[in-house]
Amino acid sequence: MTVYTLVLPADETGTAHSFDIDAPTPWLAVERSMHRIGPNGAEIWQNSKLLGRLRKCNSGRKTAWALNQPVDEPLD
């Protein structure tokens, strides 16, 4: 399995946190660690490559996650 790193943004103390998770795909890594991701979302990395940024979206009573993929080139 592949090791993915989820990076959580800095909390109220100014400390950022990260943790590694083994999973066959990036999305399964997110599924397995949803309970650890706070309201500010997280970044998901594979080695030194940023795969995307997760943010929590609420739809009624259900929670969904949106994945924004990184853009390689700046937008004009």
PDB file of C-alpha atoms in Angstrom:
ATOM      1  CA  MET A   1       0.000   0.000   0.000  1.00  0.00           C
ATOM      2  CA  THR A   2       0.953   3.611  -0.453  1.00  0.00           C
ATOM      3  CA  VAL A   3       1.601   5.984   2.418  1.00  0.00           C
ATOM      4  CA  TYR A   4      -0.265   9.287   2.203  1.00  0.00           C
ATOM      5  CA  THR A   5       0.296  12.266   4.487  1.00  0.00           C
ATOM      6  CA  LEU A   6      -2.584  14.449   5.607  1.00  0.00           C
ATOM      7  CA  VAL A   7      -1.535  17.918   6.747  1.00  0.00           C
ATOM      8  CA  LEU A   8      -3.973  19.776   8.963  1.00  0.00           C
ATOM      9  CA  PRO A   9      -3.748  23.587   9.048  1.00  0.00           C
ATOM     10  CA  ALA A  10      -2.513  25.389  12.127  1.00  0.00           C
ATOM     11  CA  ASP A  11      -4.931  25.378  15.039  1.00  0.00           C
ATOM     12  CA  GLU A  12      -5.635  28.185  17.524  1.00  0.00           C
ATOM     13  CA  THR A  13      -2.199  27.631  19.101  1.00  0.00           C
ATOM     14  CA  GLY A  14      -0.510  28.142  15.729  1.00  0.00           C
ATOM     15  CA  THR A  15       0.574  24.499  15.505  1.00  0.00           C
ATOM     16  CA  ALA A  16       0.018  22.523  12.307  1.00  0.00           C
ATOM     17  CA  HIS A  17      -0.341  18.747  12.527  1.00  0.00           C
ATOM     18  CA  SER A  18       0.202  15.930  10.074  1.00  0.00           C
ATOM     19  CA  PHE A  19      -0.179  12.176  10.069  1.00  0.00           C
ATOM     20  CA  ASP A  20       0.545   9.316   7.701  1.00  0.00           C
ATOM     21  CA  ILE A  21      -1.968   6.721   6.627  1.00  0.00           C
ATOM     22  CA  ASP A  22      -1.558   3.565   4.516  1.00  0.00           C
ATOM     23  CA  ALA A  23      -4.190   3.098   1.830  1.00  0.00           C
ATOM     24  CA  PRO A  24      -4.436   1.761  -1.724  1.00  0.00           C
ATOM     25  CA  THR A  25      -5.820   5.099  -3.041  1.00  0.00           C
ATOM     26  CA  PRO A  26      -5.802   8.723  -1.860  1.00  0.00           C
ATOM     27  CA  TRP A  27      -9.562   8.741  -1.436  1.00  0.00           C
ATOM     28  CA  LEU A  28      -9.480   5.685   0.827  1.00  0.00           C
ATOM     29  CA  ALA A  29      -6.832   7.462   2.884  1.00  0.00           C
ATOM     30  CA  VAL A  30      -9.315  10.322   3.329  1.00  0.00           C
ATOM     31  CA  GLU A  31     -12.195   7.937   4.087  1.00  0.00           C
ATOM     32  CA  ARG A  32     -10.149   6.193   6.769  1.00  0.00           C
ATOM     33  CA  SER A  33      -9.096   9.427   8.447  1.00  0.00           C
ATOM     34  CA  MET A  34     -12.199  11.638   8.194  1.00  0.00           C
ATOM     35  CA  HIS A  35     -12.659  11.567  11.961  1.00  0.00           C
ATOM     36  CA  ARG A  36      -9.242  13.210  12.379  1.00  0.00           C
ATOM     37  CA  ILE A  37      -9.823  16.045   9.888  1.00  0.00           C
ATOM     38  CA  GLY A  38     -11.244  19.150  11.507  1.00  0.00           C
ATOM     39  CA  PRO A  39     -13.515  21.844  10.102  1.00  0.00           C
ATOM     40  CA  ASN A  40     -10.616  23.593   8.358  1.00  0.00           C
ATOM     41  CA  GLY A  41      -9.909  20.616   6.105  1.00  0.00           C
ATOM     42  CA  ALA A  42      -6.505  19.226   5.193  1.00  0.00           C
ATOM     43  CA  GLU A  43      -3.989  18.784   2.424  1.00  0.00           C
ATOM     44  CA  ILE A  44      -3.271  15.298   1.116  1.00  0.00           C
ATOM     45  CA  TRP A  45       0.251  14.485  -0.048  1.00  0.00           C
ATOM     46  CA  GLN A  46       1.905  11.485  -1.676  1.00  0.00           C
ATOM     47  CA  ASN A  47       5.617  11.770  -0.985  1.00  0.00           C
ATOM     48  CA  SER A  48       6.477  15.356  -2.014  1.00  0.00           C
ATOM     49  CA  LYS A  49       3.504  15.788  -4.373  1.00  0.00           C
ATOM     50  CA  LEU A  50       0.447  17.728  -3.236  1.00  0.00           C
ATOM     51  CA  LEU A  51      -2.600  15.799  -4.471  1.00  0.00           C
ATOM     52  CA  GLY A  52      -5.182  18.328  -3.313  1.00  0.00           C
ATOM     53  CA  ARG A  53      -6.878  20.258  -0.542  1.00  0.00           C
ATOM     54  CA  LEU A  54      -9.908  18.895   1.255  1.00  0.00           C
ATOM     55  CA  ARG A  55     -12.654  21.026   2.700  1.00  0.00           C
ATOM     56  CA  LYS A  56     -15.750  20.028   4.583  1.00  0.00           C
ATOM     57  CA  CYS A  57     -19.112  20.822   2.971  1.00  0.00           C
ATOM     58  CA  ASN A  58     -22.385  20.374   4.789  1.00  0.00           C
ATOM     59  CA  SER A  59     -25.466  19.353   2.881  1.00  0.00           C
ATOM     60  CA  GLY A  60     -28.385  19.218   5.255  1.00  0.00           C
ATOM     61  CA  ARG A  61     -27.493  16.718   7.968  1.00  0.00           C
ATOM     62  CA  LYS A  62     -24.810  14.961   5.926  1.00  0.00           C
ATOM     63  CA  THR A  63     -21.155  15.905   5.681  1.00  0.00           C
ATOM     64  CA  ALA A  64     -19.403  15.749   2.340  1.00  0.00           C
ATOM     65  CA  TRP A  65     -15.817  16.460   1.362  1.00  0.00           C
ATOM     66  CA  ALA A  66     -14.715  18.537  -1.613  1.00  0.00           C
ATOM     67  CA  LEU A  67     -11.267  17.984  -3.095  1.00  0.00           C
ATOM     68  CA  ASN A  68      -9.633  20.929  -4.823  1.00  0.00           C
ATOM     69  CA  GLN A  69      -6.804  19.698  -6.982  1.00  0.00           C
ATOM     70  CA  PRO A  70      -3.682  21.848  -7.114  1.00  0.00           C
ATOM     71  CA  VAL A  71      -3.088  23.989 -10.170  1.00  0.00           C
ATOM     72  CA  ASP A  72       0.353  23.559 -11.723  1.00  0.00           C
ATOM     73  CA  GLU A  73       0.331  26.932 -13.436  1.00  0.00           C
ATOM     74  CA  PRO A  74      -0.904  30.265 -12.063  1.00  0.00           C
ATOM     75  CA  LEU A  75      -4.215  31.520 -13.377  1.00  0.00           C
ATOM     76  CA  ASP A  76      -4.133  34.660 -15.518  1.00  0.00           C
TER      77      ASP A  76
END
